Coordinates of C-alpha atoms in Angstrom, one line a residue:
Chain I
M1 CA -103.8 -42.1 59.4
M2 CA -101.6 -40.6 62.1
W3 CA -98.8 -40.1 59.6
L4 CA -101.1 -38.3 57.2
F5 CA -102.1 -35.9 59.9
F6 CA -98.4 -35.5 60.7
A7 CA -97.6 -34.7 57.1
F8 CA -100.4 -32.2 56.8
G9 CA -99.6 -30.6 60.1
I10 CA -95.9 -30.2 59.1
W11 CA -96.9 -28.7 55.8
A12 CA -99.2 -26.2 57.4
L13 CA -96.7 -25.3 60.0
G14 CA -93.9 -24.9 57.5
W15 CA -96.0 -22.8 55.2
W16 CA -97.2 -20.6 58.1
A17 CA -93.6 -20.1 59.2
N18 CA -92.5 -19.2 55.7
T19 CA -95.3 -16.7 55.2
R20 CA -94.3 -15.0 58.5
L21 CA -90.7 -15.0 57.5
A22 CA -91.4 -13.7 54.0
A23 CA -93.3 -10.8 55.4
L24 CA -90.3 -9.7 57.4
P25 CA -87.7 -7.4 55.8
R26 CA -85.4 -9.4 53.6
T27 CA -82.1 -10.3 55.3
R28 CA -79.5 -12.9 54.7
V29 CA -81.1 -15.1 57.5
T30 CA -84.6 -15.1 56.1
A31 CA -83.3 -15.6 52.5
L32 CA -81.6 -18.7 53.7
A33 CA -84.2 -20.0 56.2
V34 CA -87.2 -19.9 53.9
P35 CA -86.0 -22.3 51.3
V36 CA -84.5 -24.5 54.0
I37 CA -87.8 -24.8 55.8
F38 CA -89.5 -25.4 52.5
G39 CA -87.1 -28.3 51.7
L40 CA -87.5 -29.8 55.1
T41 CA -91.3 -29.7 55.0
L42 CA -91.1 -31.4 51.6
I43 CA -89.0 -34.3 53.1
A44 CA -91.3 -34.6 56.1
V45 CA -94.4 -34.7 53.9
W46 CA -92.8 -37.3 51.7
E47 CA -92.0 -39.4 54.8
G48 CA -95.6 -38.9 56.1
I49 CA -97.3 -39.8 52.9
V50 CA -95.2 -42.9 52.2
R51 CA -95.9 -44.2 55.7
G52 CA -99.5 -43.0 55.8
F53 CA -100.5 -44.6 52.6
E54 CA -98.2 -47.5 53.2
I55 CA -96.6 -47.1 49.7
S56 CA -94.5 -50.1 48.9
A57 CA -90.7 -49.5 49.0
I58 CA -90.6 -50.8 45.5
L59 CA -92.4 -47.7 44.3
L60 CA -91.1 -45.0 46.5
P61 CA -88.9 -45.5 49.6
A62 CA -89.3 -43.2 52.5
P63 CA -86.5 -40.6 53.1
S64 CA -85.5 -42.4 56.4
M65 CA -85.0 -45.7 54.5
I66 CA -82.8 -43.9 51.9
A67 CA -80.8 -42.4 54.6
V68 CA -80.2 -45.8 56.2
R69 CA -79.2 -47.3 52.9
F70 CA -76.9 -44.3 52.2
A71 CA -75.1 -44.8 55.5
A72 CA -74.8 -48.6 54.9
S73 CA -73.4 -48.4 51.4
T74 CA -70.9 -45.5 51.5
A75 CA -68.2 -47.7 50.0
I76 CA -70.2 -48.5 46.9
L77 CA -71.3 -44.9 46.5
W78 CA -67.8 -43.6 46.9
E79 CA -66.5 -46.0 44.2
D80 CA -69.3 -44.9 41.8
F81 CA -68.6 -41.3 42.6
V82 CA -65.0 -41.6 41.7
Q83 CA -65.7 -43.5 38.5
T84 CA -68.4 -41.2 37.2
V85 CA -67.9 -37.8 38.7
I86 CA -64.1 -37.5 39.2
K87 CA -62.9 -39.6 36.2
G88 CA -65.7 -39.2 33.7
A89 CA -67.4 -35.9 34.3
L90 CA -64.5 -33.8 35.6
S91 CA -61.9 -34.8 33.1
G92 CA -64.3 -34.3 30.3
Y93 CA -65.3 -31.0 31.7
V94 CA -61.7 -29.8 31.9
I95 CA -60.8 -31.0 28.4
G96 CA -64.1 -29.8 26.8
C97 CA -64.2 -26.3 28.3
G98 CA -60.4 -25.9 27.9
S99 CA -60.4 -26.7 24.2
A100 CA -63.6 -24.7 23.6
F101 CA -61.9 -21.7 25.2
L102 CA -58.8 -22.1 23.0
V103 CA -61.0 -22.5 19.8
A104 CA -63.0 -19.5 20.9
I105 CA -59.9 -17.3 20.9
L106 CA -58.9 -18.7 17.5
V107 CA -62.4 -18.0 16.2
D108 CA -62.4 -14.5 17.6
R109 CA -59.1 -13.8 15.9
F110 CA -60.4 -14.7 12.4
D111 CA -63.6 -13.0 11.5
F112 CA -64.3 -15.4 8.7
L113 CA -64.3 -18.3 11.1
R114 CA -66.5 -16.4 13.5
R115 CA -69.2 -15.8 10.9
G116 CA -69.0 -19.4 9.8
L117 CA -68.5 -21.3 13.0
L118 CA -70.8 -19.4 15.3
P119 CA -74.1 -20.2 13.5
V120 CA -73.0 -23.8 13.2
G121 CA -72.0 -23.8 16.9
N122 CA -75.3 -22.3 17.9
F123 CA -77.1 -24.9 15.9
V124 CA -75.2 -27.8 17.3
A125 CA -75.6 -26.5 20.9
A126 CA -79.4 -26.9 20.5
L127 CA -79.2 -30.5 19.2
P128 CA -79.6 -33.6 21.3
V129 CA -75.9 -34.2 21.4
I130 CA -76.4 -36.8 24.1
G131 CA -77.3 -39.2 21.3
M132 CA -73.6 -39.3 20.5
A133 CA -73.2 -41.5 23.6
P134 CA -73.5 -44.9 22.0
I135 CA -71.1 -44.0 19.2
L136 CA -68.5 -42.6 21.6
V137 CA -68.8 -45.7 23.8
M138 CA -68.2 -47.8 20.7
W139 CA -65.1 -45.7 19.9
F140 CA -63.5 -45.2 23.2
G141 CA -64.4 -48.4 25.0
F142 CA -66.5 -49.0 28.1
D143 CA -64.4 -47.4 30.7
W144 CA -64.5 -43.7 31.8
H145 CA -62.6 -42.5 28.7
S146 CA -65.8 -42.8 26.6
K147 CA -67.8 -40.9 29.3
A148 CA -65.2 -38.1 29.3
A149 CA -65.6 -38.0 25.5
V150 CA -69.3 -37.7 25.7
V151 CA -68.9 -34.8 28.2
V152 CA -66.4 -33.1 25.9
V153 CA -68.8 -33.2 23.0
M154 CA -71.7 -32.0 25.2
V155 CA -69.9 -29.0 26.8
F156 CA -67.9 -27.9 23.8
F157 CA -70.4 -25.9 21.9
P158 CA -72.3 -24.1 24.8
M159 CA -68.8 -23.1 26.1
L160 CA -67.6 -22.0 22.6
V161 CA -70.7 -19.9 21.9
N162 CA -70.6 -18.2 25.3
T163 CA -66.9 -17.4 25.1
V164 CA -67.1 -16.0 21.6
Q165 CA -70.0 -13.9 22.6
G166 CA -68.1 -12.7 25.6
L167 CA -65.0 -11.8 23.7
A168 CA -67.2 -9.5 21.5
D169 CA -68.6 -7.7 24.5
S170 CA -66.1 -4.9 25.0
S171 CA -67.3 -1.7 23.3
A172 CA -65.6 0.0 20.3
M173 CA -64.7 2.9 22.6
Q174 CA -62.9 0.7 25.1
R175 CA -60.9 -0.9 22.3
D176 CA -60.0 2.5 20.8
L177 CA -58.8 3.5 24.3
M178 CA -56.5 0.5 24.3
R179 CA -55.2 1.5 20.9
T180 CA -54.4 5.0 22.1
Y181 CA -52.4 3.3 24.9
A182 CA -50.5 1.5 22.0
A183 CA -51.7 -1.9 23.2
G184 CA -51.2 -4.7 20.8
Y185 CA -53.6 -7.6 20.1
W186 CA -52.5 -9.7 23.0
T187 CA -52.4 -7.0 25.5
T188 CA -55.9 -5.9 24.6
L189 CA -57.0 -9.5 24.8
L190 CA -55.5 -10.1 28.2
K191 CA -56.1 -6.7 29.9
L192 CA -59.5 -5.8 28.4
R193 CA -61.4 -8.4 26.4
L194 CA -60.8 -11.5 28.6
P195 CA -61.8 -9.7 31.8
A196 CA -64.9 -8.3 30.0
A197 CA -65.7 -11.8 28.7
M198 CA -65.6 -13.3 32.2
P199 CA -69.4 -13.1 33.0
F200 CA -70.1 -14.9 29.7
I201 CA -67.4 -17.5 30.2
F202 CA -68.7 -18.3 33.6
N203 CA -72.2 -18.5 32.2
G204 CA -70.9 -21.2 29.9
L205 CA -69.0 -22.9 32.6
K206 CA -72.1 -23.1 34.8
I207 CA -74.2 -24.5 32.0
A208 CA -71.4 -27.0 31.2
S209 CA -71.2 -28.1 34.9
T210 CA -74.7 -29.5 34.9
L211 CA -74.3 -30.9 31.4
A212 CA -71.1 -32.7 32.4
L213 CA -72.8 -34.8 35.1
I214 CA -75.8 -35.6 32.9
G215 CA -73.5 -36.7 30.1
A216 CA -71.3 -38.9 32.2
I217 CA -74.3 -40.7 33.8
V218 CA -76.4 -41.1 30.7
A219 CA -73.3 -42.4 28.7
E220 CA -73.1 -45.3 31.2
F221 CA -76.5 -46.5 30.1
F222 CA -74.8 -47.5 26.8
G223 CA -72.3 -49.7 28.5
S224 CA -69.9 -49.4 31.4
P225 CA -67.6 -51.4 33.7
I226 CA -69.3 -52.8 36.8
R227 CA -69.1 -49.5 38.6
G228 CA -70.3 -46.0 38.1
M229 CA -73.5 -44.1 39.0
G230 CA -75.3 -44.7 35.7
F231 CA -74.5 -48.4 35.9
R232 CA -75.6 -48.7 39.5
I233 CA -78.9 -46.8 38.8
S234 CA -79.8 -49.0 35.8
T235 CA -78.9 -52.3 37.4
S236 CA -80.5 -51.4 40.8
V237 CA -83.7 -50.4 39.1
G238 CA -83.7 -53.8 37.5
Q239 CA -83.4 -55.4 40.9
L240 CA -86.0 -53.1 42.4
A241 CA -83.5 -51.9 45.0
L242 CA -84.9 -48.4 44.8
D243 CA -83.4 -47.3 48.1
L244 CA -80.0 -47.7 46.5
V245 CA -81.1 -45.8 43.4
W246 CA -82.3 -43.0 45.6
A247 CA -79.0 -43.0 47.5
E248 CA -77.2 -42.6 44.1
I249 CA -79.6 -39.8 43.2
V250 CA -78.7 -38.1 46.5
V251 CA -75.0 -38.4 45.7
A252 CA -75.7 -37.0 42.2
A253 CA -77.7 -34.1 43.6
I254 CA -75.0 -33.2 46.1
A255 CA -72.2 -33.6 43.5
G256 CA -74.2 -31.5 41.0
S257 CA -75.0 -28.7 43.4
A258 CA -71.5 -28.7 44.8
F259 CA -70.0 -28.5 41.3
Y260 CA -72.3 -25.7 40.3
G261 CA -71.7 -24.0 43.7
V262 CA -67.9 -24.1 43.3
V263 CA -68.2 -22.6 39.8
A264 CA -70.5 -19.9 41.1
L265 CA -68.2 -19.1 44.0
I266 CA -65.2 -18.7 41.6
E267 CA -67.4 -16.5 39.4
R268 CA -68.2 -14.3 42.4
A269 CA -64.5 -13.9 43.1
V270 CA -63.5 -13.2 39.5
T271 CA -66.3 -11.0 38.4
F272 CA -66.9 -9.1 41.6
W273 CA -67.0 -5.9 39.5
H274 CA -70.0 -7.0 37.4
P275 CA -73.5 -5.4 38.2
S276 CA -75.1 -8.8 38.7
Q277 CA -72.7 -9.6 41.6
R278 CA -73.3 -6.4 43.5
N279 CA -76.3 -6.0 45.7
Chain G
M1 CA -77.5 -12.4 6.0
T2 CA -75.9 -13.1 2.6
R3 CA -72.6 -12.0 4.2
N4 CA -72.7 -15.1 6.4
V5 CA -73.6 -17.7 3.7
L6 CA -70.1 -18.1 2.4
P7 CA -68.4 -18.6 5.8
V8 CA -71.1 -21.0 6.9
M9 CA -70.9 -23.0 3.7
T10 CA -67.1 -23.2 4.1
V11 CA -67.4 -24.5 7.6
V12 CA -70.1 -27.0 6.6
C13 CA -67.9 -28.2 3.7
A14 CA -64.9 -28.5 6.0
I15 CA -67.0 -30.6 8.4
F16 CA -68.0 -33.0 5.5
A17 CA -64.4 -33.2 4.3
L18 CA -63.2 -34.1 7.8
W19 CA -66.0 -36.6 8.1
Y20 CA -65.0 -38.4 4.9
G21 CA -61.4 -38.3 5.9
A22 CA -62.1 -39.6 9.4
A23 CA -64.2 -42.4 7.9
I24 CA -61.1 -43.6 5.9
W25 CA -58.9 -43.4 9.0
L26 CA -61.2 -45.1 11.4
N27 CA -62.4 -47.8 9.1
A28 CA -59.0 -48.6 7.6
P29 CA -57.9 -51.2 10.2
W30 CA -60.9 -53.4 9.4
A31 CA -60.4 -53.0 5.7
Y32 CA -56.7 -54.1 6.0
D33 CA -57.7 -56.9 8.3
K34 CA -60.1 -58.2 5.7
A35 CA -57.6 -57.8 2.9
T36 CA -54.9 -59.8 4.6
R37 CA -57.3 -62.6 5.3
T38 CA -58.3 -62.9 1.6
G39 CA -54.7 -62.2 0.5
E40 CA -55.5 -59.1 -1.5
V41 CA -53.4 -56.0 -1.7
L42 CA -55.2 -52.8 -1.2
T43 CA -54.5 -49.9 -3.4
T44 CA -55.4 -46.4 -2.2
Q45 CA -58.4 -46.4 -4.4
T46 CA -59.8 -49.8 -3.2
L47 CA -59.1 -48.8 0.4
I48 CA -61.2 -45.6 0.1
A49 CA -63.9 -47.5 -1.7
D50 CA -64.0 -50.1 1.0
T51 CA -63.9 -47.8 4.0
W52 CA -66.8 -45.8 2.5
S53 CA -69.0 -48.8 2.0
Q54 CA -68.5 -51.2 5.0
K55 CA -71.6 -52.8 6.5
K56 CA -70.7 -52.1 10.1
P57 CA -68.2 -49.3 9.9
K58 CA -66.7 -47.5 12.9
L59 CA -67.7 -44.3 11.3
P60 CA -70.2 -44.5 8.4
A61 CA -69.6 -42.1 5.5
P62 CA -72.2 -39.3 5.1
H63 CA -73.6 -40.8 1.9
Q64 CA -74.2 -44.2 3.7
V65 CA -76.2 -42.4 6.4
A66 CA -78.1 -40.4 3.8
S67 CA -79.0 -43.5 1.9
E68 CA -80.1 -45.2 5.1
I69 CA -82.3 -42.3 6.0
W70 CA -83.8 -42.2 2.5
D71 CA -84.3 -46.0 2.8
T72 CA -86.1 -45.9 6.1
T73 CA -88.2 -42.8 5.6
V74 CA -89.3 -42.7 1.9
E75 CA -89.0 -46.3 0.9
K76 CA -90.6 -47.9 3.9
K77 CA -94.3 -47.6 4.8
I78 CA -95.0 -45.2 7.7
T79 CA -96.7 -47.9 9.7
S80 CA -93.7 -50.3 9.4
K81 CA -91.6 -50.9 12.5
R82 CA -88.5 -50.2 10.4
S83 CA -89.6 -46.8 9.3
L84 CA -87.7 -44.0 10.9
I85 CA -90.8 -41.8 10.5
Y86 CA -92.7 -44.2 12.8
H87 CA -90.0 -44.0 15.4
S88 CA -89.7 -40.2 15.1
W89 CA -93.4 -39.8 15.5
I90 CA -93.3 -41.8 18.8
T91 CA -90.5 -39.6 20.1
L92 CA -92.1 -36.4 18.8
S93 CA -95.5 -37.1 20.5
A94 CA -93.8 -37.6 23.8
T95 CA -91.8 -34.5 23.3
L96 CA -94.8 -32.3 22.4
L97 CA -96.9 -33.6 25.3
G98 CA -94.0 -33.1 27.7
F99 CA -93.3 -29.7 26.3
A100 CA -97.0 -28.6 26.6
L101 CA -97.1 -29.9 30.2
G102 CA -93.8 -28.3 31.1
T103 CA -94.7 -24.9 29.6
G104 CA -98.0 -25.0 31.5
L105 CA -96.3 -25.8 34.7
G106 CA -93.6 -23.3 34.1
I107 CA -96.0 -20.4 33.4
A108 CA -98.2 -21.3 36.4
L109 CA -95.1 -21.4 38.7
A110 CA -93.8 -18.2 37.3
V111 CA -97.1 -16.4 37.9
G112 CA -97.2 -17.8 41.5
I113 CA -93.6 -16.7 42.1
V114 CA -94.2 -13.2 40.8
Y115 CA -97.4 -12.6 42.8
N116 CA -96.7 -14.5 46.0
R117 CA -93.7 -13.4 48.0
T118 CA -93.6 -16.6 50.1
M119 CA -93.5 -18.7 47.0
D120 CA -90.8 -16.5 45.5
M121 CA -88.6 -17.0 48.6
S122 CA -89.3 -20.7 49.2
V123 CA -89.9 -22.2 45.7
M124 CA -87.4 -20.3 43.5
P125 CA -84.2 -21.6 45.1
W126 CA -85.5 -25.2 44.8
V127 CA -86.4 -24.7 41.2
I128 CA -82.8 -23.7 40.6
A129 CA -81.5 -26.5 42.8
S130 CA -83.6 -29.1 41.0
Q131 CA -81.6 -28.3 37.8
T132 CA -78.2 -28.9 39.3
I133 CA -79.4 -32.5 39.9
P134 CA -78.8 -34.5 36.8
I135 CA -82.5 -35.3 36.4
L136 CA -81.9 -37.6 33.5
A137 CA -80.3 -39.9 36.0
I138 CA -83.8 -40.5 37.5
A139 CA -85.3 -41.1 34.0
P140 CA -85.0 -44.9 34.0
M141 CA -86.4 -45.1 37.5
I142 CA -89.4 -43.0 36.7
I143 CA -90.1 -45.2 33.7
V144 CA -89.7 -48.5 35.5
V145 CA -91.6 -47.4 38.6
L146 CA -94.5 -46.0 36.6
N147 CA -94.5 -49.2 34.5
A148 CA -94.9 -51.2 37.8
V149 CA -98.0 -49.2 38.7
G150 CA -99.4 -49.8 35.2
I151 CA -98.7 -46.4 33.6
S152 CA -96.6 -46.9 30.5
G153 CA -96.3 -45.6 27.0
L154 CA -96.4 -41.9 26.4
L155 CA -97.0 -40.4 29.8
P156 CA -93.8 -41.4 31.7
K157 CA -91.6 -40.1 28.8
A158 CA -93.6 -36.9 28.7
M159 CA -93.1 -36.4 32.4
I160 CA -89.3 -36.5 31.9
S161 CA -89.6 -34.1 29.1
M162 CA -91.8 -31.9 31.3
Y163 CA -89.2 -31.9 34.0
L164 CA -86.5 -30.8 31.7
S165 CA -88.5 -28.1 29.9
F166 CA -90.3 -26.4 32.8
F167 CA -87.1 -24.8 34.2
P168 CA -86.2 -22.5 31.3
V169 CA -89.8 -21.5 31.1
V170 CA -90.0 -20.6 34.8
V171 CA -86.8 -18.6 34.7
G172 CA -87.7 -16.8 31.5
M173 CA -91.3 -16.0 32.5
V174 CA -90.3 -14.7 36.0
K175 CA -87.9 -12.4 34.3
G176 CA -90.5 -11.4 31.6
L177 CA -93.3 -10.8 34.1
R178 CA -91.1 -8.6 36.1
S179 CA -89.8 -6.7 33.0
P180 CA -92.3 -3.8 33.2
D181 CA -90.6 -1.0 35.0
A182 CA -92.0 0.9 37.9
M183 CA -93.1 3.8 35.7
Q184 CA -95.2 1.5 33.5
L185 CA -96.7 -0.1 36.6
D186 CA -97.5 3.3 38.1
Q187 CA -99.1 4.3 34.8
M188 CA -101.4 1.3 35.2
R189 CA -102.2 2.4 38.7
T190 CA -103.1 5.9 37.5
W191 CA -105.6 4.3 35.1
N192 CA -107.1 2.5 38.2
A193 CA -106.3 -0.9 36.6
S194 CA -107.1 -3.9 38.8
P195 CA -104.3 -6.5 39.3
T196 CA -106.0 -8.8 36.8
Q197 CA -106.0 -6.0 34.2
T198 CA -102.3 -5.2 35.0
F199 CA -101.5 -8.8 34.4
W200 CA -103.3 -9.3 31.1
R201 CA -102.7 -5.9 29.6
L202 CA -99.1 -5.2 30.8
R203 CA -97.2 -8.0 32.4
L204 CA -98.2 -10.8 30.1
P205 CA -97.6 -9.0 26.8
S206 CA -94.2 -7.6 28.0
S207 CA -93.1 -11.1 28.9
M208 CA -93.6 -12.5 25.4
P209 CA -90.1 -12.1 24.0
Y210 CA -88.7 -13.8 27.2
L211 CA -91.3 -16.6 26.9
F212 CA -90.3 -17.4 23.3
T213 CA -86.6 -17.5 24.0
S214 CA -87.3 -19.9 26.9
L215 CA -89.7 -22.0 24.7
K216 CA -86.8 -22.6 22.2
I217 CA -84.5 -23.9 25.0
G218 CA -87.4 -25.9 26.5
M219 CA -88.2 -27.6 23.3
A220 CA -84.7 -28.8 22.7
A221 CA -84.5 -30.0 26.3
S222 CA -87.8 -31.9 26.1
L223 CA -86.6 -33.7 23.0
V224 CA -83.5 -34.9 24.9
G225 CA -85.8 -35.9 27.7
A226 CA -88.0 -38.0 25.4
I227 CA -85.0 -39.7 23.8
V228 CA -83.4 -40.6 27.2
G229 CA -86.8 -41.7 28.5
E230 CA -86.9 -44.3 25.8
L231 CA -83.6 -45.9 26.8
P232 CA -84.7 -48.0 29.7
T233 CA -87.8 -49.5 28.1
G234 CA -85.6 -52.1 26.5
A235 CA -85.5 -50.7 23.0
I236 CA -89.1 -51.0 21.8
A237 CA -89.9 -47.9 19.7
G238 CA -88.7 -44.3 19.3
L239 CA -85.4 -42.7 18.3
G240 CA -83.9 -43.5 21.7
A241 CA -84.7 -47.1 21.2
R242 CA -83.1 -47.0 17.8
L243 CA -80.0 -45.6 19.3
L244 CA -79.9 -48.3 22.0
A245 CA -80.7 -51.2 19.6
G246 CA -78.1 -49.9 17.2
S247 CA -75.5 -49.9 20.0
Y248 CA -76.4 -53.4 21.1
Y249 CA -76.0 -54.9 17.6
G250 CA -73.2 -52.7 16.4
Q251 CA -75.4 -51.1 13.7
T252 CA -73.5 -47.9 13.4
I253 CA -75.4 -46.7 10.3
Q254 CA -78.7 -47.1 12.2
I255 CA -77.3 -45.1 15.2
W256 CA -76.1 -42.3 12.9
S257 CA -79.4 -42.1 11.0
A258 CA -81.4 -41.9 14.2
L259 CA -79.0 -39.2 15.5
I260 CA -79.4 -37.1 12.3
M261 CA -83.1 -37.6 12.5
A262 CA -83.2 -36.4 16.1
A263 CA -81.1 -33.4 15.2
A264 CA -83.3 -32.5 12.2
L265 CA -86.4 -32.9 14.5
A266 CA -84.9 -30.6 17.1
A267 CA -83.8 -28.0 14.5
S268 CA -87.3 -27.9 12.8
L269 CA -89.2 -27.7 16.2
V270 CA -87.0 -24.8 17.3
A271 CA -87.4 -23.2 13.8
I272 CA -91.2 -23.5 14.1
I273 CA -91.2 -21.7 17.5
G274 CA -88.9 -19.1 16.0
L275 CA -91.5 -18.5 13.2
I276 CA -94.4 -18.3 15.6
Q277 CA -92.3 -15.8 17.6
R278 CA -91.6 -13.6 14.6
V279 CA -95.3 -13.5 13.6
T280 CA -96.6 -13.0 17.1
L281 CA -94.2 -10.3 18.1
K282 CA -94.8 -8.5 14.8
R283 CA -98.6 -8.6 15.4
M284 CA -98.0 -7.2 18.9
G285 CA -95.8 -4.5 17.5
M286 CA -92.7 -5.6 19.4
A287 CA -90.4 -6.7 16.6

């Protein structure tokens, strides 16, 4: 009962603090503090409810329990992280986005390809490509190569579609201006169209960053060596070791947010001129 | 429109040609292996014939997949466990339920975010952060845990679908509800419109194009959620289960037919939303 009051109290306190903060003029501090307070109250309420209702650890472990488990099994978590994120997701991301970028330039060069490949690409981007996972695991074996292949397939089309769209973004007048400067195709591409395409390219890169992690983890459900985040999650669920599962999820969350954050930071540095980056 | 038909057809034909070629290339080792054991000599013609008709090929040829789909949809009874329509329906029902829940939740959150400053500042960053987490990683846990409490079947899968589809709806709806500019809002004020009236007459109608775009993304996402949600149940029913069972037993043709079915399902669902969008926006005078 005490814990339930605690949870309710924290929630009320957090909400009250946030209402007060939100009423203040918006600054960098309040913009950061409000979501942080909200997140912390969520964790506190979770802890309080799990303890208050005495929910079994098999259903939902308390945050404190997850934290203890996290600290105790950093070696396993690191091994899984390297296997899934560094080897599987990251290499697939680099190969997939890189090849999509090159194909996009090729597609942009030939209008016939653009009119043909773009509708097909748009179509494929909306399909449940993740279903390719069992096939690719069969082709490339159980180790990280097949996970990288799944990631390549998943990120290729969103990246392609975004890049092609971005390359078409410069206006006819800007292109004419380049022509009056006697700029050839490659100069125009490098000096005008690629910079103009950057917001779109980064949009594709951001979408791909979340897809990459999902692809690598889900592909492990179809077979993997005895390490990796997907493997650990599916076996630990079977053993009802939910605290370890949640520890993996925390790692996945941190890795996913960090990945997205890094891409967003690079975007800010590269496309500082774009209206969406200026406040 | 017609200008695009020829290029698209060319690309599609090229894909099929590549597919047939790759089938020969990938299945050839097994064909040679078989031939050396029986002491036959493979000519080019028999090699091609063999690689396009193996029982468990590395890559089935398109016509093998097509005949498998025909076999499991038209030839089998719908109630049969081997009918692909039966499995598709199971996945589809979870997708639709999850999509409906996700859309509802997404719109409710968006309205809250637009009208409540505290919610905007505290919830919105977390909605975005929730998507950087690979939520599909939690899918098996949600299924198993809910199964332990006695909730199984449609609902757990629908919840995963919901989680995947609510995000695009929130983002699109927030943008859409905020799309009326200051002048339009001022106009409503000069007409002495109440906040409710402003919502129903101005904000909601002007958010519709944004909503439909989000719905298309959300629908595709919730199908993925439903398929992945079927994986940990140990391959009972549904397209995800067909994928998993196919990968256990090396039934590549079965995997490919489930995959094509899922793709067709996604494409037709998105097309239906596109149709509703066209009709609705036309009636509203927006398209």
